[in-house]
Backbone as CSV, one residue per row, in Angstrom:
resi,resn,N_x,N_y,N_z,CA_x,CA_y,CA_z,C_x,C_y,C_z
1,UNK,-30.367,-6.666,-41.933,-30.431,-7.330,-40.413,-29.144,-7.589,-40.667
2,UNK,-28.908,-8.891,-40.938,-27.618,-9.019,-40.229,-26.323,-8.138,-40.079
3,UNK,-26.439,-6.732,-40.680,-25.130,-6.435,-40.497,-25.647,-5.603,-38.884
4,UNK,-27.135,-5.836,-38.608,-27.164,-4.636,-37.678,-27.230,-5.848,-36.179
5,UNK,-27.530,-7.227,-36.810,-26.876,-8.864,-35.645,-25.711,-8.304,-34.724
6,UNK,-24.893,-7.724,-36.231,-23.182,-7.569,-36.090,-22.134,-7.120,-35.863
7,UNK,-22.962,-5.543,-36.048,-23.451,-4.558,-35.671,-23.326,-4.356,-33.525
8,UNK,-24.302,-5.640,-33.188,-24.778,-4.962,-32.081,-24.067,-6.812,-31.265
9,UNK,-23.388,-7.496,-32.415,-23.118,-8.477,-30.877,-21.038,-7.548,-30.614
10,UNK,-20.566,-7.232,-31.695,-19.675,-6.513,-31.437,-19.749,-5.536,-30.556
11,UNK,-20.791,-4.681,-30.478,-20.926,-3.408,-29.431,-21.104,-4.299,-27.876
12,UNK,-21.857,-5.546,-28.066,-21.969,-6.686,-27.091,-20.104,-6.836,-26.317
13,UNK,-19.907,-7.527,-26.961,-18.703,-8.020,-26.968,-17.048,-6.657,-26.675
14,UNK,-17.905,-5.784,-26.985,-16.305,-4.613,-26.520,-16.869,-4.394,-24.920
15,UNK,-18.848,-4.168,-24.681,-18.065,-4.050,-23.183,-18.373,-5.216,-22.492
16,UNK,-17.940,-5.810,-22.309,-18.112,-7.385,-21.859,-15.954,-7.539,-21.840
17,UNK,-15.478,-6.986,-23.324,-14.109,-7.161,-22.650,-13.933,-5.633,-21.977
18,UNK,-14.257,-4.735,-22.127,-13.584,-3.765,-21.204,-14.174,-3.686,-19.586
19,UNK,-15.420,-4.824,-19.268,-15.422,-5.222,-17.584,-15.510,-6.463,-17.327
20,UNK,-14.438,-6.776,-18.802,-13.963,-8.467,-17.308,-12.964,-8.375,-16.432
21,UNK,-13.279,-8.932,-15.679,-12.050,-9.159,-14.596,-10.378,-9.431,-14.557
22,UNK,-9.802,-8.936,-13.902,-8.438,-9.368,-14.133,-7.608,-9.265,-13.077
23,UNK,-6.652,-10.801,-13.224,-5.903,-11.843,-11.727,-5.389,-10.503,-11.213
24,UNK,-4.741,-9.818,-10.604,-3.745,-9.236,-10.037,-2.992,-8.942,-8.338
25,UNK,-1.953,-10.146,-8.634,-2.137,-10.611,-7.957,-1.542,-9.386,-7.187
26,UNK,-1.864,-9.257,-5.325,-1.424,-8.002,-3.770,0.491,-7.586,-4.629
27,UNK,0.622,-6.986,-4.356,2.014,-6.493,-4.144,2.911,-7.045,-3.177
28,UNK,4.463,-6.974,-3.616,5.216,-8.112,-3.029,5.523,-6.441,-2.306
29,UNK,5.723,-7.334,-0.810,6.735,-6.463,0.208,7.897,-7.570,0.755
30,UNK,8.923,-7.271,0.054,10.049,-8.031,0.495,11.846,-7.109,1.067
31,UNK,12.206,-7.740,2.689,13.494,-8.108,2.649,13.997,-9.025,3.028
32,UNK,15.682,-9.173,2.468,16.138,-9.849,3.358,17.390,-9.232,3.483
33,UNK,17.906,-9.650,4.801,18.860,-9.841,5.856,20.014,-10.549,6.221
34,UNK,21.404,-9.771,5.771,22.636,-11.075,6.338,22.479,-10.973,7.692
35,UNK,22.874,-12.842,8.059,22.769,-13.070,9.467,23.934,-12.612,10.132
36,UNK,23.765,-12.038,11.778,24.402,-11.563,12.172,25.139,-12.182,13.443
37,UNK,26.161,-12.331,14.296,26.690,-13.300,15.275,25.889,-13.137,16.418
38,UNK,26.060,-12.933,17.637,25.443,-12.442,18.927,24.706,-11.516,19.424
39,UNK,23.889,-11.387,19.460,22.898,-9.983,20.336,23.325,-8.818,21.396
40,UNK,23.917,-7.662,21.834,24.069,-7.932,23.549,23.353,-7.168,23.815
41,UNK,22.475,-6.171,23.301,21.768,-5.179,23.936,20.088,-5.637,23.659
42,UNK,18.743,-5.186,24.211,17.696,-5.936,24.338,17.020,-4.971,23.566
43,UNK,15.982,-5.286,22.980,14.956,-4.158,22.677,13.439,-4.443,22.757
44,UNK,12.308,-3.398,22.609,10.776,-4.023,23.314,10.449,-3.120,21.952
45,UNK,9.689,-4.387,21.259,9.287,-3.965,19.484,7.931,-3.330,20.668
46,UNK,7.579,-2.284,19.779,5.207,-2.235,19.925,5.144,-2.193,18.666
47,UNK,4.338,-2.858,19.437,3.502,-3.499,17.603,3.444,-1.788,16.297
48,UNK,3.118,-1.983,15.117,3.314,-0.911,14.976,1.369,0.102,14.717
49,UNK,1.850,0.812,14.245,-0.084,1.574,14.899,-0.371,2.392,13.785
50,UNK,-1.922,1.971,13.020,-2.276,2.453,11.606,-3.160,3.508,11.847
51,UNK,-3.310,4.707,11.533,-4.391,5.866,11.264,-4.541,5.695,9.869
52,UNK,-5.976,6.025,9.883,-6.524,6.554,8.458,-7.934,7.866,8.862
53,UNK,-7.709,7.897,7.761,-8.178,9.329,7.681,-8.683,9.635,6.414
54,UNK,-10.406,8.498,5.967,-11.163,9.040,5.460,-11.684,10.175,4.873
55,UNK,-11.578,10.659,3.494,-12.313,11.083,2.942,-12.935,10.890,1.291
56,UNK,-13.606,9.979,1.439,-14.067,9.500,0.156,-15.879,8.743,0.290
57,UNK,-15.899,8.830,-0.960,-17.730,8.052,-0.880,-18.039,7.047,-0.615
58,UNK,-19.364,6.993,-0.560,-19.713,5.469,-0.645,-19.044,4.978,-1.744
59,UNK,-19.377,5.578,-2.453,-18.586,5.049,-3.853,-17.984,4.053,-4.018
60,UNK,-16.997,4.631,-3.729,-15.193,4.072,-3.197,-15.187,3.098,-2.056
61,UNK,-16.338,3.037,-1.277,-16.489,1.948,0.688,-16.703,0.908,-0.460
62,UNK,-17.529,1.187,-0.972,-18.109,-0.477,-1.833,-17.658,-0.795,-2.858
63,UNK,-16.700,-0.827,-3.444,-15.874,-0.933,-4.225,-14.165,-2.137,-4.352
64,UNK,-13.774,-2.435,-4.910,-13.287,-3.337,-5.135,-11.782,-2.820,-4.927
65,UNK,-11.584,-1.486,-5.551,-10.455,-1.136,-4.612,-10.177,-0.739,-3.383
66,UNK,-11.377,0.210,-2.641,-11.486,-0.428,-0.981,-10.543,-1.734,-0.284
67,UNK,-11.577,-2.697,-1.893,-10.902,-4.083,-0.437,-10.331,-4.282,-0.451
68,UNK,-9.656,-3.842,-1.791,-7.863,-4.563,-2.061,-6.865,-2.993,-0.836
69,UNK,-7.364,-2.746,-1.660,-6.386,-1.843,-0.567,-6.353,-2.028,0.710
70,UNK,-7.093,-2.151,1.682,-7.592,-2.637,3.075,-6.687,-3.798,3.105
71,UNK,-6.628,-4.287,2.351,-5.705,-5.739,2.818,-4.117,-5.796,1.686
72,UNK,-4.266,-4.518,1.251,-1.778,-4.735,0.915,-1.960,-3.195,1.765
73,UNK,-3.028,-2.387,2.222,-2.684,-2.016,3.960,-2.236,-2.733,4.990
74,UNK,-2.350,-4.072,5.697,-2.792,-4.879,6.504,-1.462,-5.538,6.414
75,UNK,-1.385,-6.353,5.069,-0.081,-6.502,4.172,1.390,-5.616,4.121
76,UNK,1.241,-4.489,4.338,2.729,-3.166,4.579,2.370,-3.104,5.396
77,UNK,1.600,-3.629,6.712,1.605,-2.880,7.667,2.796,-4.788,7.947
78,UNK,1.965,-5.302,8.439,3.335,-6.557,8.828,4.129,-6.565,8.263
79,UNK,4.752,-5.959,6.665,5.863,-6.565,6.386,6.654,-5.286,6.815
80,UNK,6.421,-4.311,7.281,6.889,-3.437,7.950,7.902,-3.523,9.857
81,UNK,6.927,-4.279,9.853,7.350,-4.537,11.424,8.167,-5.415,11.206
82,UNK,7.717,-6.947,10.121,8.618,-7.781,10.438,10.479,-7.220,10.064
83,UNK,10.747,-6.887,9.161,11.393,-5.513,8.998,12.148,-5.018,9.663
84,UNK,11.649,-4.599,9.936,11.529,-3.872,11.624,12.663,-4.753,12.994
85,UNK,11.886,-5.768,12.844,12.598,-6.979,13.657,14.162,-7.150,13.336
86,UNK,13.510,-7.779,11.795,15.117,-7.809,11.396,16.442,-6.927,11.598
87,UNK,15.635,-5.757,10.933,16.872,-4.775,10.793,17.493,-4.800,12.103
88,UNK,17.148,-4.985,13.167,17.469,-4.306,14.622,17.967,-5.387,15.215
89,UNK,17.892,-6.932,14.367,18.269,-7.784,14.668,19.978,-7.569,14.406
90,UNK,19.121,-7.476,12.485,20.747,-6.888,12.110,21.968,-6.229,12.888
91,UNK,21.276,-4.785,13.679,22.481,-3.802,13.945,22.680,-3.595,14.988
92,UNK,22.769,-5.865,15.583,23.480,-5.765,16.617,21.795,-5.939,17.879
93,UNK,21.129,-5.557,18.325,20.443,-5.389,19.517,19.478,-6.462,19.634
94,UNK,18.430,-6.701,20.297,18.026,-7.959,20.727,16.708,-8.283,21.282
95,UNK,15.596,-8.631,21.062,14.442,-7.449,21.691,13.878,-8.935,22.297
96,UNK,13.761,-8.330,23.401,13.347,-9.108,24.944,12.222,-8.155,25.271
97,UNK,12.227,-8.912,26.935,10.865,-8.003,28.274,12.338,-7.065,28.808
98,UNK,13.462,-6.118,28.642,13.833,-6.198,29.721,13.373,-4.827,29.224
99,UNK,13.064,-4.586,28.342,12.967,-3.353,28.173,14.647,-1.956,27.918
100,UNK,14.966,-2.032,26.764,16.433,-1.583,27.637,16.038,-0.684,26.588
101,UNK,16.098,-0.453,25.031,15.731,0.265,24.626,13.882,0.048,23.904
102,UNK,13.928,1.681,23.147,12.240,1.452,22.295,12.078,1.237,21.050
103,UNK,11.345,1.195,20.685,10.420,1.048,19.289,9.765,1.250,18.836
104,UNK,9.286,2.323,18.146,7.990,2.624,18.049,8.024,3.802,16.729
105,UNK,6.689,2.636,16.139,6.993,3.681,14.857,4.618,3.586,14.769
106,UNK,4.140,4.218,13.460,3.098,4.310,13.072,2.910,5.056,11.856
107,UNK,2.128,4.687,10.994,1.176,5.527,9.923,0.197,5.733,9.564
108,UNK,1.017,7.076,8.914,-0.935,7.776,9.077,-0.998,7.784,7.333
109,UNK,-2.526,7.121,7.483,-3.115,7.074,5.971,-4.459,8.159,5.805
110,UNK,-4.030,9.276,4.613,-5.205,9.800,4.318,-5.497,9.092,2.412
111,UNK,-7.040,8.876,2.428,-7.386,8.240,1.351,-8.527,9.511,1.012
112,UNK,-8.387,9.927,-0.322,-9.414,12.013,-0.306,-9.841,11.434,-1.524
113,UNK,-10.819,12.286,-1.958,-11.473,11.081,-3.240,-12.433,13.289,-4.085
114,UNK,-12.749,13.541,-4.369,-13.514,14.413,-5.240,-13.392,14.233,-6.831
115,UNK,-14.869,15.140,-6.287,-16.116,14.409,-6.970,-15.732,14.619,-8.992
116,UNK,-16.187,14.081,-10.112,-15.420,15.129,-10.304,-17.265,16.086,-12.067
117,UNK,-17.415,15.139,-12.440,-18.497,15.348,-12.690,-19.311,13.759,-13.149
118,UNK,-20.498,13.577,-13.525,-22.120,12.351,-14.450,-21.572,12.548,-15.744
119,UNK,-21.600,11.517,-16.844,-21.215,11.520,-18.040,-21.492,9.651,-18.113
120,UNK,-21.789,10.133,-19.702,-22.587,8.914,-19.827,-21.949,8.315,-21.224
121,UNK,-21.507,6.824,-20.933,-20.545,6.574,-22.094,-21.598,5.369,-22.852
122,UNK,-21.846,5.227,-24.047,-22.338,4.075,-24.733,-23.141,2.731,-24.082
123,UNK,-21.831,2.596,-23.579,-21.810,1.074,-23.751,-21.343,0.862,-22.265
124,UNK,-21.497,1.524,-21.441,-21.478,1.707,-19.645,-22.690,2.545,-18.845
125,UNK,-23.583,3.297,-20.309,-23.983,3.458,-19.382,-23.303,5.159,-18.980
126,UNK,-24.648,5.889,-17.803,-24.435,6.718,-16.962,-22.650,6.424,-15.821
127,UNK,-22.348,7.520,-15.709,-20.746,6.742,-14.425,-21.080,8.237,-14.354
128,UNK,-20.217,8.179,-13.303,-19.385,8.838,-12.305,-18.586,9.779,-12.387
129,UNK,-17.250,10.117,-12.658,-16.187,10.366,-12.889,-15.699,11.067,-10.879
130,UNK,-14.323,10.265,-10.435,-14.266,11.279,-9.354,-12.307,10.932,-9.879
131,UNK,-11.492,11.539,-9.133,-10.145,12.340,-8.719,-9.637,11.112,-7.585
132,UNK,-9.071,9.828,-7.233,-8.389,9.989,-6.357,-7.301,9.814,-5.771
133,UNK,-6.887,10.729,-4.192,-5.823,10.804,-3.534,-5.120,9.246,-3.229
134,UNK,-3.592,9.101,-2.704,-3.002,8.494,-1.382,-2.550,9.107,-0.977
135,UNK,-2.324,9.866,0.252,-1.201,9.984,1.030,-0.551,9.500,2.304
136,UNK,0.234,8.636,2.339,1.445,7.520,3.443,2.375,8.679,4.557
137,UNK,1.794,8.175,5.873,3.534,8.719,6.299,3.773,7.841,7.848
138,UNK,5.360,8.367,7.738,5.601,6.825,8.052,6.275,7.569,9.359
139,UNK,6.410,7.445,10.753,6.921,8.000,11.492,6.973,7.074,12.742
140,UNK,8.752,7.259,12.881,8.602,5.222,13.909,10.009,6.849,15.132
141,UNK,10.088,6.139,15.998,11.115,6.516,17.427,11.750,5.430,18.212
142,UNK,13.133,5.581,18.397,14.395,4.609,18.854,15.237,5.384,20.193
143,UNK,14.930,4.913,21.237,15.434,5.086,22.494,15.705,4.408,23.373
144,UNK,16.596,3.904,24.115,16.546,3.824,25.147,15.342,3.696,26.334
145,UNK,14.996,2.837,27.200,13.588,3.063,27.661,13.846,4.123,29.243
146,UNK,15.276,3.288,29.946,15.578,4.336,30.928,16.634,5.679,31.782
147,UNK,16.601,6.372,29.831,17.067,7.595,29.664,15.986,8.460,29.907
148,UNK,16.932,9.206,31.034,16.966,10.664,31.637,16.274,11.217,30.817
149,UNK,17.617,11.533,29.808,17.705,12.396,28.636,16.270,12.922,27.949
150,UNK,15.953,11.173,27.931,15.223,11.145,27.159,15.483,11.147,25.157
151,UNK,16.283,10.766,24.759,17.203,11.293,23.805,16.560,10.492,23.071
152,UNK,16.293,10.827,21.689,15.540,9.413,20.506,15.575,9.582,19.584
153,UNK,15.415,8.493,18.435,16.803,8.651,17.192,14.954,8.490,16.685
154,UNK,14.883,9.242,15.317,13.815,9.516,15.172,13.480,9.642,13.700
155,UNK,12.973,9.066,12.554,12.723,8.411,10.709,11.361,8.761,10.820
156,UNK,11.208,9.068,10.165,10.399,9.441,9.464,9.839,9.415,7.423
157,UNK,9.117,9.457,6.749,8.628,9.225,5.623,7.439,9.465,5.154
158,UNK,7.326,11.112,3.658,5.757,10.097,3.471,5.552,10.838,1.934
159,UNK,5.078,10.029,1.347,4.833,9.246,-0.153,3.338,10.116,-0.194
160,UNK,3.222,9.690,-1.494,2.304,10.237,-2.579,1.235,9.783,-3.172
161,UNK,0.620,10.000,-3.227,-0.224,9.266,-4.975,-0.777,9.963,-5.557
162,UNK,-0.606,11.120,-6.985,-1.328,11.429,-7.448,-2.455,11.267,-7.763
163,UNK,-3.406,12.369,-7.804,-4.766,11.886,-8.313,-4.992,10.874,-9.145
164,UNK,-5.943,10.168,-9.453,-5.923,8.972,-10.635,-7.729,8.999,-10.759
165,UNK,-7.910,9.310,-11.519,-9.162,8.378,-12.725,-10.055,7.517,-11.949
166,UNK,-11.346,7.873,-11.223,-12.365,6.207,-11.311,-13.182,6.719,-11.745
167,UNK,-13.322,5.576,-12.462,-15.198,6.204,-12.874,-15.872,5.386,-12.130
168,UNK,-17.143,5.526,-11.817,-18.346,4.450,-10.766,-19.173,4.454,-11.961
169,UNK,-20.300,2.836,-12.219,-21.206,3.170,-12.879,-22.427,3.520,-12.181
170,UNK,-22.988,3.921,-12.742,-24.530,4.113,-12.125,-25.518,2.858,-11.917
171,UNK,-25.310,1.865,-11.227,-26.100,0.638,-10.903,-27.608,0.783,-11.542
172,UNK,-28.285,1.500,-11.329,-29.566,2.225,-11.773,-29.920,1.504,-12.770
173,UNK,-29.224,1.770,-14.160,-28.832,2.298,-15.199,-29.415,1.012,-16.280
174,UNK,-30.240,0.204,-17.876,-30.340,-0.270,-17.337,-30.040,-0.830,-19.085
175,UNK,-30.498,-1.415,-19.963,-30.522,-2.036,-21.511,-28.743,-2.172,-21.079
176,UNK,-28.229,-2.044,-21.991,-26.446,-2.249,-22.305,-25.620,-1.016,-21.137
177,UNK,-26.212,-0.816,-19.765,-25.723,-1.038,-19.259,-25.432,-2.135,-17.819
178,UNK,-26.657,-3.119,-18.170,-26.261,-4.344,-17.652,-24.974,-4.792,-18.055
179,UNK,-24.003,-4.645,-18.878,-23.029,-5.330,-18.991,-21.520,-4.435,-18.769
180,UNK,-22.188,-3.181,-18.089,-21.073,-2.789,-17.677,-20.280,-2.778,-17.115
181,UNK,-19.910,-3.489,-15.957,-19.451,-4.341,-14.875,-19.481,-5.466,-13.758
182,UNK,-18.847,-5.904,-13.329,-19.059,-7.090,-13.323,-17.954,-6.311,-11.629
183,UNK,-19.240,-7.356,-10.283,-18.570,-6.366,-8.956,-18.199,-7.907,-8.490
184,UNK,-16.886,-7.486,-7.952,-15.371,-8.598,-7.413,-15.252,-8.119,-6.647
185,UNK,-15.805,-9.117,-4.687,-15.312,-9.008,-3.647,-14.190,-10.286,-3.090
186,UNK,-12.980,-9.885,-3.574,-11.924,-10.201,-4.222,-10.730,-9.442,-4.493
187,UNK,-10.028,-9.556,-3.231,-8.866,-8.136,-3.879,-8.127,-8.940,-5.193
188,UNK,-8.120,-9.463,-5.422,-6.886,-10.199,-6.534,-7.878,-9.700,-7.655
189,UNK,-8.816,-9.592,-7.474,-9.919,-9.741,-8.442,-10.273,-8.440,-8.695
190,UNK,-10.035,-8.126,-10.393,-10.095,-5.927,-10.348,-10.031,-5.725,-12.153
191,UNK,-11.223,-4.778,-11.780,-12.239,-5.209,-13.298,-11.124,-4.217,-14.127
192,UNK,-10.484,-4.158,-15.759,-10.486,-4.058,-16.541,-10.376,-3.134,-16.790
193,UNK,-11.087,-2.337,-16.653,-11.343,-0.981,-16.164,-10.030,0.185,-15.375
194,UNK,-10.045,-0.778,-13.912,-9.305,-0.364,-12.816,-8.022,-1.013,-13.019
195,UNK,-7.826,-1.476,-13.957,-6.058,-1.934,-13.809,-5.352,-0.691,-13.296
196,UNK,-5.106,-0.043,-14.372,-4.142,1.344,-14.320,-4.428,1.598,-12.860
197,UNK,-4.890,2.107,-11.475,-5.475,3.225,-10.658,-4.425,1.527,-10.170
198,UNK,-5.099,0.434,-9.204,-4.946,-1.051,-9.208,-2.809,-0.686,-9.135
199,UNK,-2.084,-0.774,-10.412,-0.950,-0.461,-10.651,-0.069,0.473,-10.164
200,UNK,-0.837,1.535,-10.181,-0.445,3.120,-9.658,-0.165,2.899,-7.913
201,UNK,-1.269,2.459,-7.640,-0.735,2.496,-5.980,-0.613,1.335,-5.640
202,UNK,-0.489,-0.103,-6.299,0.951,-0.723,-6.143,2.391,0.157,-5.879
203,UNK,2.227,0.537,-6.697,4.048,1.143,-7.049,4.108,2.158,-5.835
204,UNK,3.240,2.850,-5.493,3.443,3.636,-4.383,3.681,2.524,-3.198
205,UNK,2.526,1.882,-2.868,2.909,1.221,-1.790,4.079,0.952,-1.297
206,UNK,4.929,0.329,-2.731,5.806,-0.425,-3.008,7.071,0.093,-2.563
207,UNK,7.150,1.734,-2.876,8.400,3.031,-2.879,8.069,3.127,-1.561
208,UNK,6.561,3.445,-0.980,6.316,3.140,0.502,7.227,2.686,1.513
209,UNK,7.105,1.161,1.237,7.835,0.310,1.231,9.493,0.543,1.961
210,UNK,9.822,1.035,0.774,11.177,1.908,0.062,11.474,1.914,1.415
211,UNK,10.887,3.761,1.478,11.523,4.752,1.275,11.347,4.676,3.571
212,UNK,10.633,3.460,3.768,10.057,3.738,5.055,11.542,2.634,5.678
213,UNK,11.890,1.651,4.736,13.510,0.933,5.507,14.719,1.758,5.782
214,UNK,14.605,2.119,4.400,15.964,2.946,3.757,16.569,4.362,5.010
215,UNK,14.438,4.708,5.592,14.940,5.980,6.311,15.233,5.058,7.999
216,UNK,14.742,3.853,8.113,15.079,3.502,9.481,16.676,2.622,9.627
217,UNK,16.994,2.498,8.909,18.308,1.783,7.728,19.611,3.080,8.717
218,UNK,19.282,4.351,8.005,20.216,5.857,7.577,20.301,6.084,9.683
219,UNK,18.783,6.171,9.841,18.564,7.209,11.403,18.849,6.126,12.279
220,UNK,18.713,5.073,12.377,19.008,4.180,13.731,20.408,3.294,13.294
221,UNK,21.235,3.536,14.550,22.598,3.279,14.111,22.446,2.138,14.982
222,UNK,23.778,0.958,14.557,24.272,-0.071,14.576,24.799,-0.150,16.604
223,UNK,24.765,-1.227,17.190,24.738,-0.775,18.676,26.000,-1.229,19.087
224,UNK,26.966,-1.047,17.909,28.780,-1.246,18.276,28.676,-0.416,17.685
225,UNK,29.752,0.612,17.894,29.336,2.221,16.690,30.941,2.054,16.210
226,UNK,31.529,-0.032,16.144,32.687,0.056,15.425,32.486,-0.617,14.098
227,UNK,30.522,-1.186,13.836,30.067,-2.263,13.222,29.977,-1.681,11.723
228,UNK,30.226,-2.329,10.852,30.033,-1.756,9.012,28.977,-1.383,8.896
229,UNK,28.631,-0.782,8.277,27.636,0.442,7.730,26.534,-1.642,7.116
230,UNK,24.610,-0.927,7.239,24.781,-1.937,7.122,23.704,-1.414,4.630
231,UNK,24.418,-2.081,3.940,24.214,-1.336,2.929,22.307,-2.120,1.801
232,UNK,22.096,-0.902,1.726,21.117,-1.489,1.164,20.712,-1.662,-0.714
233,UNK,19.905,-2.803,-1.292,20.269,-2.538,-2.543,19.169,-3.657,-3.463
234,UNK,18.490,-3.413,-4.479,17.514,-3.825,-4.602,17.561,-4.892,-5.504
235,UNK,17.139,-6.194,-5.594,17.131,-7.299,-6.759,16.380,-8.368,-7.246
236,UNK,15.581,-7.893,-8.322,14.144,-7.735,-8.311,13.583,-7.667,-7.597
237,UNK,12.716,-6.383,-7.095,12.135,-6.343,-6.700,12.447,-6.908,-4.730
238,UNK,13.748,-7.373,-4.737,13.787,-7.710,-3.074,14.451,-6.672,-2.580
239,UNK,14.784,-6.200,-1.699,15.493,-5.188,-0.696,16.379,-5.741,0.266
240,UNK,18.065,-5.927,-0.108,19.002,-6.995,0.156,19.614,-5.815,1.485
241,UNK,18.976,-5.972,2.128,20.718,-5.478,3.884,21.512,-6.240,3.728
242,UNK,22.859,-5.988,3.338,23.780,-6.527,4.032,25.162,-5.156,4.255
């Protein structure tokens, strides 16, 4: 009898341990710029436009992954806007309403999910398994507002997260399945079994941020053609422009 009780205790402990909630901070998107002197030309900066194309299930819609990803994308857009402005200033442009120059940016996000199968886990009960992928595409155009020739400088990147496996518990299960999952609505608190998926998504977003700034830096030339080229490097996750 004691052995049975011990085995049940171990099973319940493993069930709870596998579904414990971890605290994982949102990814950091940081860029630092060296200050420049006087800025001679004028730039009108249009806020970045983000478009989402959703091809996912109600399972994902109600998940902590969706809640977290929404917050991450808001933060990513905000940080790209901030870094774009600072990069223009570093290249000798100034921001005002005189509209001599225009910078337009857009991000298209595709979240796609393909279902695999329904399966049964001894500890977690019935689950639905799916593969989730993520694609991000950035486009930017930089031009003189009154240029009759409408010459534009273009920049763009595309980053993709290869499909990752996601398991959703079927909440109607009873018994030991009651221990299968803790539902959180806080973006930084995720179930332990989602840790790998969260870290993979975070890494793709950080890579995308770096590639966006790299593309802008390479394609938008300094206002002064004789100015030194601004170089990029990373130090402890921070992008440094110098």
